[in-house]
Tab-separated table of C-alpha atoms and ligand atoms in Angstrom:
chain	number	residue	atom	x	y	z
A	1052	UNK	CA	0.102	-0.048	0.108
A	1053	UNK	CA	1.285	3.500	-0.840
A	1054	UNK	CA	2.490	5.504	2.077
A	1055	UNK	CA	-0.023	7.976	3.104
A	1056	UNK	CA	1.039	11.661	2.834
A	1057	UNK	CA	-1.016	13.941	5.071
A	1058	UNK	CA	-1.158	17.640	5.571
A	1059	UNK	CA	-1.634	17.602	9.318
A	1060	UNK	CA	-1.897	21.160	9.632
A	1061	UNK	CA	-4.685	21.335	7.237
A	1062	UNK	CA	-6.460	18.221	8.940
A	1063	UNK	CA	-8.740	20.157	10.990
A	1064	UNK	CA	-10.212	22.067	7.981
A	1065	UNK	CA	-9.851	19.835	5.095
A	1066	UNK	CA	-10.799	16.454	4.281
A	1067	UNK	CA	-7.559	14.145	3.915
A	1068	UNK	CA	-6.837	12.589	0.591
A	1069	UNK	CA	-5.824	8.798	0.034
A	1070	UNK	CA	-7.676	7.060	2.881
A	1071	UNK	CA	-10.147	5.411	0.400
A	1072	UNK	CA	-10.538	1.620	1.144
A	1073	UNK	CA	-7.724	1.716	3.579
A	1074	UNK	CA	-8.234	-1.045	6.157
A	1075	UNK	CA	-5.732	0.048	8.562
A	1076	UNK	CA	-6.759	0.786	12.150
A	1077	UNK	CA	-7.260	4.052	13.902
A	1078	UNK	CA	-5.178	4.557	17.247
A	1079	UNK	CA	-7.076	6.285	19.978
A	1080	UNK	CA	-4.826	7.244	22.844
A	1081	UNK	CA	-5.454	8.519	26.386
A	1082	UNK	CA	-3.822	8.469	29.873
A	1083	UNK	CA	-6.457	6.146	31.066
A	1084	UNK	CA	-10.166	5.306	30.772
A	1085	UNK	CA	-11.198	8.829	29.654
A	1086	UNK	CA	-10.433	8.319	25.915
A	1087	UNK	CA	-12.918	5.490	25.784
A	1088	UNK	CA	-15.593	8.195	25.633
A	1089	UNK	CA	-13.868	9.474	22.275
A	1090	UNK	CA	-13.549	5.727	21.208
A	1091	UNK	CA	-17.169	5.029	21.895
A	1092	UNK	CA	-18.315	7.949	19.902
A	1093	UNK	CA	-15.960	7.032	17.084
A	1094	UNK	CA	-17.339	3.505	17.060
A	1095	UNK	CA	-20.979	4.954	16.788
A	1096	UNK	CA	-19.946	7.039	13.925
A	1097	UNK	CA	-17.584	4.754	12.089
A	1098	UNK	CA	-18.885	1.052	12.936
A	1099	UNK	CA	-16.610	-0.607	10.597
A	1100	UNK	CA	-13.311	1.031	11.423
A	1101	UNK	CA	-10.853	-1.148	13.192
A	1102	UNK	CA	-9.822	0.938	16.512
A	1103	UNK	CA	-6.846	0.168	18.683
A	1104	UNK	CA	-7.284	1.822	22.120
A	1105	UNK	CA	-4.160	2.585	24.186
A	1106	UNK	CA	-4.613	3.684	27.815
A	1107	UNK	CA	-1.337	4.661	29.610
A	1108	UNK	CA	-2.607	3.651	32.982
A	1109	UNK	CA	1.001	3.237	34.233
A	1110	UNK	CA	1.602	6.935	34.025
A	1111	UNK	CA	-1.870	8.453	34.733
A	1112	UNK	CA	-2.566	11.316	35.517
A	1113	UNK	CA	-1.325	13.301	32.846
A	1114	UNK	CA	-3.048	16.614	33.913
A	1115	UNK	CA	-0.680	17.323	36.678
A	1116	UNK	CA	2.494	16.859	34.829
A	1117	UNK	CA	4.924	19.010	32.854
A	1118	UNK	CA	4.347	19.623	29.097
A	1119	UNK	CA	7.575	18.059	28.069
A	1120	UNK	CA	6.619	14.907	30.098
A	1121	UNK	CA	3.200	14.461	28.561
A	1122	UNK	CA	4.825	15.185	25.145
A	1123	UNK	CA	7.291	12.411	25.561
A	1124	UNK	CA	4.408	10.068	26.503
A	1125	UNK	CA	2.414	11.046	23.549
A	1126	UNK	CA	5.452	10.269	21.276
A	1127	UNK	CA	5.974	7.017	22.820
A	1128	UNK	CA	2.294	6.407	22.145
A	1129	UNK	CA	2.625	7.421	18.665
A	1130	UNK	CA	5.578	5.264	18.196
A	1131	UNK	CA	3.572	2.136	19.451
A	1132	UNK	CA	0.702	3.108	16.970
A	1133	UNK	CA	3.036	3.318	14.007
A	1134	UNK	CA	4.500	0.032	15.007
A	1135	UNK	CA	0.990	-1.486	14.770
A	1136	UNK	CA	0.227	0.182	11.299
A	1137	UNK	CA	-2.410	2.651	11.982
A	1138	UNK	CA	-3.590	5.167	9.504
A	1139	UNK	CA	-4.676	7.828	11.880
A	1140	UNK	CA	-4.001	8.681	15.499
A	1141	UNK	CA	-6.595	10.394	17.749
A	1142	UNK	CA	-5.211	12.071	20.885
A	1143	UNK	CA	-8.214	11.343	22.946
A	1144	UNK	CA	-6.741	13.345	25.645
A	1145	UNK	CA	-7.034	17.139	25.916
A	1146	UNK	CA	-3.808	17.419	27.908
A	1147	UNK	CA	-1.840	15.458	25.453
A	1148	UNK	CA	-3.714	17.381	22.726
A	1149	UNK	CA	-2.708	20.784	24.228
A	1150	UNK	CA	0.963	19.854	24.761
A	1151	UNK	CA	1.780	17.508	22.071
A	1152	UNK	CA	-0.308	17.390	18.920
A	1153	UNK	CA	1.915	19.642	16.916
A	1154	UNK	CA	5.145	17.631	18.054
A	1155	UNK	CA	3.638	14.289	17.186
A	1156	UNK	CA	2.630	15.732	13.712
A	1157	UNK	CA	6.222	16.800	13.010
A	1158	UNK	CA	7.749	13.406	14.097
A	1159	UNK	CA	5.339	11.628	12.064
A	1160	UNK	CA	4.640	13.479	8.861
A	1161	UNK	CA	2.896	10.597	7.162
A	1162	UNK	CA	0.398	9.878	9.986
A	1163	UNK	CA	-2.904	11.765	10.189
A	1164	UNK	CA	-2.810	13.192	13.828
A	1165	UNK	CA	-5.945	14.524	15.281
A	1166	UNK	CA	-6.359	16.264	18.712
A	1167	UNK	CA	-9.629	16.981	20.552
A	1168	UNK	CA	-9.025	20.575	21.454
A	1169	UNK	CA	-10.003	22.505	18.246
A	1170	UNK	CA	-13.168	20.459	17.592
A	1171	UNK	CA	-14.309	21.241	21.315
A	1172	UNK	CA	-13.385	24.932	20.765
A	1173	UNK	CA	-15.101	25.218	17.634
A	1174	UNK	CA	-18.337	23.768	19.081
A	1175	UNK	CA	-18.232	26.006	22.036
A	1176	UNK	CA	-17.560	29.183	20.027
A	1177	UNK	CA	-20.721	28.275	17.998
A	1178	UNK	CA	-22.867	27.032	20.777
A	1179	UNK	CA	-22.445	29.497	23.740
A	1180	UNK	CA	-25.369	31.943	23.613
A	1181	UNK	CA	-23.496	35.021	24.979
A	1182	UNK	CA	-19.835	33.941	24.627
A	1183	UNK	CA	-19.297	33.404	28.287
A	1184	UNK	CA	-17.441	30.121	28.428
A	1185	UNK	CA	-15.939	28.136	31.184
A	1186	UNK	CA	-13.602	25.274	30.346
A	1187	UNK	CA	-13.324	22.563	32.928
A	1188	UNK	CA	-9.998	20.655	32.289
A	1189	UNK	CA	-6.996	19.518	33.585
A	1190	UNK	CA	-4.397	21.680	35.184
A	1191	UNK	CA	-1.917	21.113	32.209
A	1192	UNK	CA	-4.615	21.921	29.762
A	1193	UNK	CA	-5.691	24.960	31.651
A	1194	UNK	CA	-2.022	26.253	31.995
A	1195	UNK	CA	-1.334	25.544	28.279
A	1196	UNK	CA	-3.741	28.115	27.208
A	1197	UNK	CA	-4.778	26.019	24.318
A	1198	UNK	CA	-8.428	26.287	24.694
A	1199	UNK	CA	-8.326	29.892	25.598
A	1200	UNK	CA	-6.517	30.441	22.104
A	1201	UNK	CA	-8.645	28.211	20.107
A	1202	UNK	CA	-11.823	29.877	21.289
A	1203	UNK	CA	-10.626	33.385	20.925
A	1204	UNK	CA	-9.469	32.578	17.339
A	1205	UNK	CA	-13.128	31.625	16.494
A	1206	UNK	CA	-15.139	34.058	18.607
A	1207	UNK	CA	-12.882	36.991	19.601
A	1208	UNK	CA	-15.254	38.659	21.995
A	1209	UNK	CA	-15.906	35.619	24.112
A	1210	UNK	CA	-14.632	35.518	27.530
A	1211	UNK	CA	-13.078	32.040	28.369
A	1212	UNK	CA	-12.258	31.100	31.842
A	1213	UNK	CA	-10.168	27.870	32.374
A	1214	UNK	CA	-11.042	26.018	35.523
A	1215	UNK	CA	-8.628	23.274	36.751
A	1216	UNK	CA	-10.695	20.312	37.902
A	1217	UNK	CA	-7.974	17.683	38.926
A	1218	UNK	CA	-10.130	15.653	41.275
A	1219	UNK	CA	-12.599	14.961	38.446
A	1220	UNK	CA	-10.101	12.627	36.720
A	1221	UNK	CA	-9.595	10.608	40.009
A	1222	UNK	CA	-13.514	10.420	40.487
A	1223	UNK	CA	-13.942	9.037	36.994
A	1224	UNK	CA	-11.070	6.671	37.286
A	1225	UNK	CA	-12.472	5.225	40.604
A	1226	UNK	CA	-16.018	5.047	39.140
A	1227	UNK	CA	-17.470	7.731	41.438
A	1228	UNK	CA	-19.403	9.754	38.806
A	1229	UNK	CA	-22.433	10.107	40.903
A	1230	UNK	CA	-23.390	10.744	44.569
A	1231	UNK	CA	-22.578	13.180	47.160
A	1232	UNK	CA	-18.697	13.328	46.646
A	1233	UNK	CA	-18.889	14.086	42.857
A	1234	UNK	CA	-21.636	16.685	43.405
A	1235	UNK	CA	-19.581	18.294	46.278
A	1236	UNK	CA	-16.690	18.541	43.763
A	1237	UNK	CA	-18.737	19.910	41.188
A	1238	UNK	CA	-20.125	22.634	43.295
A	1239	UNK	CA	-16.825	23.580	44.784
A	1240	UNK	CA	-15.048	23.783	41.347
A	1241	UNK	CA	-17.696	25.106	39.286
A	1242	UNK	CA	-20.949	26.357	40.619
A	1243	UNK	CA	-19.866	29.964	41.422
A	1244	UNK	CA	-19.016	30.501	37.652
A	1245	UNK	CA	-22.657	29.911	36.816
A	1246	UNK	CA	-24.324	32.118	39.315
A	1247	UNK	CA	-24.866	35.924	39.378
A	1248	UNK	CA	-24.886	38.710	36.862
A	1249	UNK	CA	-22.002	37.533	34.978
A	1250	UNK	CA	-22.935	34.001	34.952
A	1251	UNK	CA	-21.284	31.707	32.231
A	1252	UNK	CA	-23.496	30.263	29.724
A	1253	UNK	CA	-21.651	27.431	28.410
A	1254	UNK	CA	-19.285	24.671	29.966
A	1255	UNK	CA	-16.821	22.891	27.991
A	1256	UNK	CA	-15.856	19.510	29.315
A	1257	UNK	CA	-12.207	19.785	28.198
A	1258	UNK	CA	-11.000	16.507	29.553
A	1259	UNK	CA	-12.132	13.197	27.929
A	1260	UNK	CA	-12.751	11.829	31.431
A	1261	UNK	CA	-15.341	14.406	32.226
A	1262	UNK	CA	-18.295	13.319	29.836
A	1263	UNK	CA	-18.874	10.506	32.387
A	1264	UNK	CA	-19.683	13.340	35.267
A	1265	UNK	CA	-22.037	15.028	32.701
A	1266	UNK	CA	-25.399	13.979	34.733
A	1267	UNK	CA	-23.783	15.092	37.993
A	1268	UNK	CA	-22.708	18.425	36.370
A	1269	UNK	CA	-26.230	19.029	34.884
A	1270	UNK	CA	-27.742	18.212	38.336
A	1271	UNK	CA	-25.510	20.654	40.181
A	1272	UNK	CA	-25.407	23.592	37.437
A	1273	UNK	CA	-29.206	23.266	36.357
A	1274	UNK	CA	-30.549	23.230	32.784
A	1275	UNK	CA	-29.251	26.615	31.759
A	1276	UNK	CA	-25.569	26.126	30.374
A	1277	UNK	CA	-24.795	24.609	27.361
A	1278	UNK	CA	-22.492	21.541	27.802
A	1279	UNK	CA	-19.921	21.017	25.077
A	1280	UNK	CA	-18.156	17.754	25.108
A	1281	UNK	CA	-14.738	17.884	23.506
A	1282	UNK	CA	-14.580	14.277	23.480
A	1283	UNK	CA	-17.646	14.121	21.274
A	1284	UNK	CA	-16.660	16.961	19.077
A	1285	UNK	CA	-13.218	15.292	18.584
A	1286	UNK	CA	-14.825	12.109	17.451
A	1287	UNK	CA	-17.113	13.988	15.127
A	1288	UNK	CA	-14.128	15.499	13.609
A	1289	UNK	CA	-12.187	12.301	13.092
A	1290	UNK	CA	-15.301	10.737	11.618
A	1291	UNK	CA	-15.852	13.650	9.185
A	1292	UNK	CA	-12.261	13.430	8.056
A	1293	UNK	CA	-12.591	9.726	7.330
A	1294	UNK	CA	-15.963	9.836	5.877
A	1295	UNK	CA	-15.079	12.642	3.403
A	1296	UNK	CA	-12.606	10.335	1.965
A	1297	UNK	CA	-14.838	7.426	1.605
A	1298	UNK	CA	-12.618	5.240	4.133
A	1299	UNK	CA	-15.443	4.893	6.732
A	1300	UNK	CA	-16.471	1.435	6.193
A	1301	UNK	CA	-13.187	-0.183	5.286
A	1302	UNK	CA	-12.061	-2.029	8.447
A	1303	UNK	CA	-13.359	-5.147	10.240
A	1304	UNK	CA	-15.224	-3.104	13.134
A	1305	UNK	CA	-13.026	-4.683	15.889
A	1306	UNK	CA	-11.589	-2.867	18.881
A	1307	UNK	CA	-8.370	-4.051	20.306
A	1308	UNK	CA	-7.457	-2.767	23.818
A	1309	UNK	CA	-3.902	-2.128	25.207
A	1310	UNK	CA	-2.758	-0.674	28.543
A	1311	UNK	CA	0.518	0.020	29.935
A	1312	UNK	CA	-0.610	-1.304	33.544
A	1313	UNK	CA	-3.705	-2.258	35.593
A	1314	UNK	CA	-5.268	-4.371	32.769
A	1315	UNK	CA	-7.882	-5.929	34.850
A	1316	UNK	CA	-9.110	-2.436	36.066
A	1317	UNK	CA	-9.048	-1.106	32.653
A	1318	UNK	CA	-10.861	-4.201	31.208
A	1319	UNK	CA	-13.777	-3.819	33.598
A	1320	UNK	CA	-14.391	-0.193	32.531
A	1321	UNK	CA	-13.859	-0.980	28.673
A	1322	UNK	CA	-16.291	-3.794	29.084
A	1323	UNK	CA	-19.024	-1.149	30.057
A	1324	UNK	CA	-18.054	0.944	27.047
A	1325	UNK	CA	-18.301	-1.890	24.571
A	1326	UNK	CA	-20.667	-4.482	25.923
A	1327	UNK	CA	-20.008	-6.401	22.646
A	1328	UNK	CA	-16.666	-7.350	23.901
A	1329	UNK	CA	-18.135	-8.986	27.153
A	1330	UNK	CA	-17.628	-7.821	30.697
A	1331	UNK	CA	-13.917	-8.457	30.925
A	1332	UNK	CA	-12.451	-7.823	27.357
A	1333	UNK	CA	-8.913	-8.929	26.651
A	1334	UNK	CA	-6.444	-6.259	27.218
A	1335	UNK	CA	-2.826	-6.636	26.050
A	1336	UNK	CA	-0.221	-4.973	28.376
A	1337	UNK	CA	2.336	-3.076	26.713
A	1338	UNK	CA	5.386	-1.176	27.547
A	1339	UNK	CA	6.011	2.097	25.878
B	449	LIG	N1	-8.208	12.454	29.824
B	449	LIG	C1	-7.243	13.323	29.972
B	449	LIG	C2	-7.492	14.691	29.359
B	449	LIG	O1	-8.324	14.763	28.336
B	449	LIG	C3	-6.479	13.679	31.142
B	449	LIG	C4	-6.606	12.943	32.337
B	449	LIG	C5	-5.337	12.976	33.183
B	449	LIG	O2	-5.200	13.704	33.887
B	449	LIG	O3	-4.541	12.081	32.846
B	449	LIG	O4	-7.029	15.778	29.607
């Protein structure tokens, strides 16, 4: 098969050429289980694509680490996917997208590399009624300014407040997405941004773990704010990119799971996302 040449810089705007009838898998990567929200959304949109999901549970969380560390981890993941012959890598982690998407593209010019930040920012810029946007994300994503820049570029008058919510990652990894602890954390981190005269009107879930907290966030914040899931927006973008090139139905529809540690724990959660794989799907443990 011919080597795929992709202009990654244009990947967000333009359909990619040369994917047609390309049965190679799509690699989906996150620090842990959060990226399963993206993989599940991708599966719904592209049921025949083969997906490889890699959770770097050995090095979770990414959100509290330095940019250069997360970049190194993302490059390790990219090398793994390249060794498994993927046609596209989705950084299903906002923190890795914020720090590393450009570097991964530079290192792998023949690989389509998509992050989840631009797609989430685009949706927030379009859907926020009054342009008062709160981005809930990891410390690293907030510090990087990636969402603030991406939203400002699309809707300059918007005010963007990035709120680090590190405990949300732990709650999701522990399966504590509902109940008094999750609600208390949601109130503490976010409620005051959605009250009063200058209340925000849009909440971006800028971490792929956070969609699992969406019912709790809705309960705590009420029906008013728009909820934007960067995980969902990122999956949409990947699906559009592939569908536009007629490659959407070329794989065998399988999903293969890989983790750098804690395979049993990961398998239990993955089984809930992909019931067709059974309660404890097979997980291959890999070293990056
Ligand atoms: N799911 C990841 C994200 O979207 C980060 C979680 C972590 O801190 O590892 O940012």
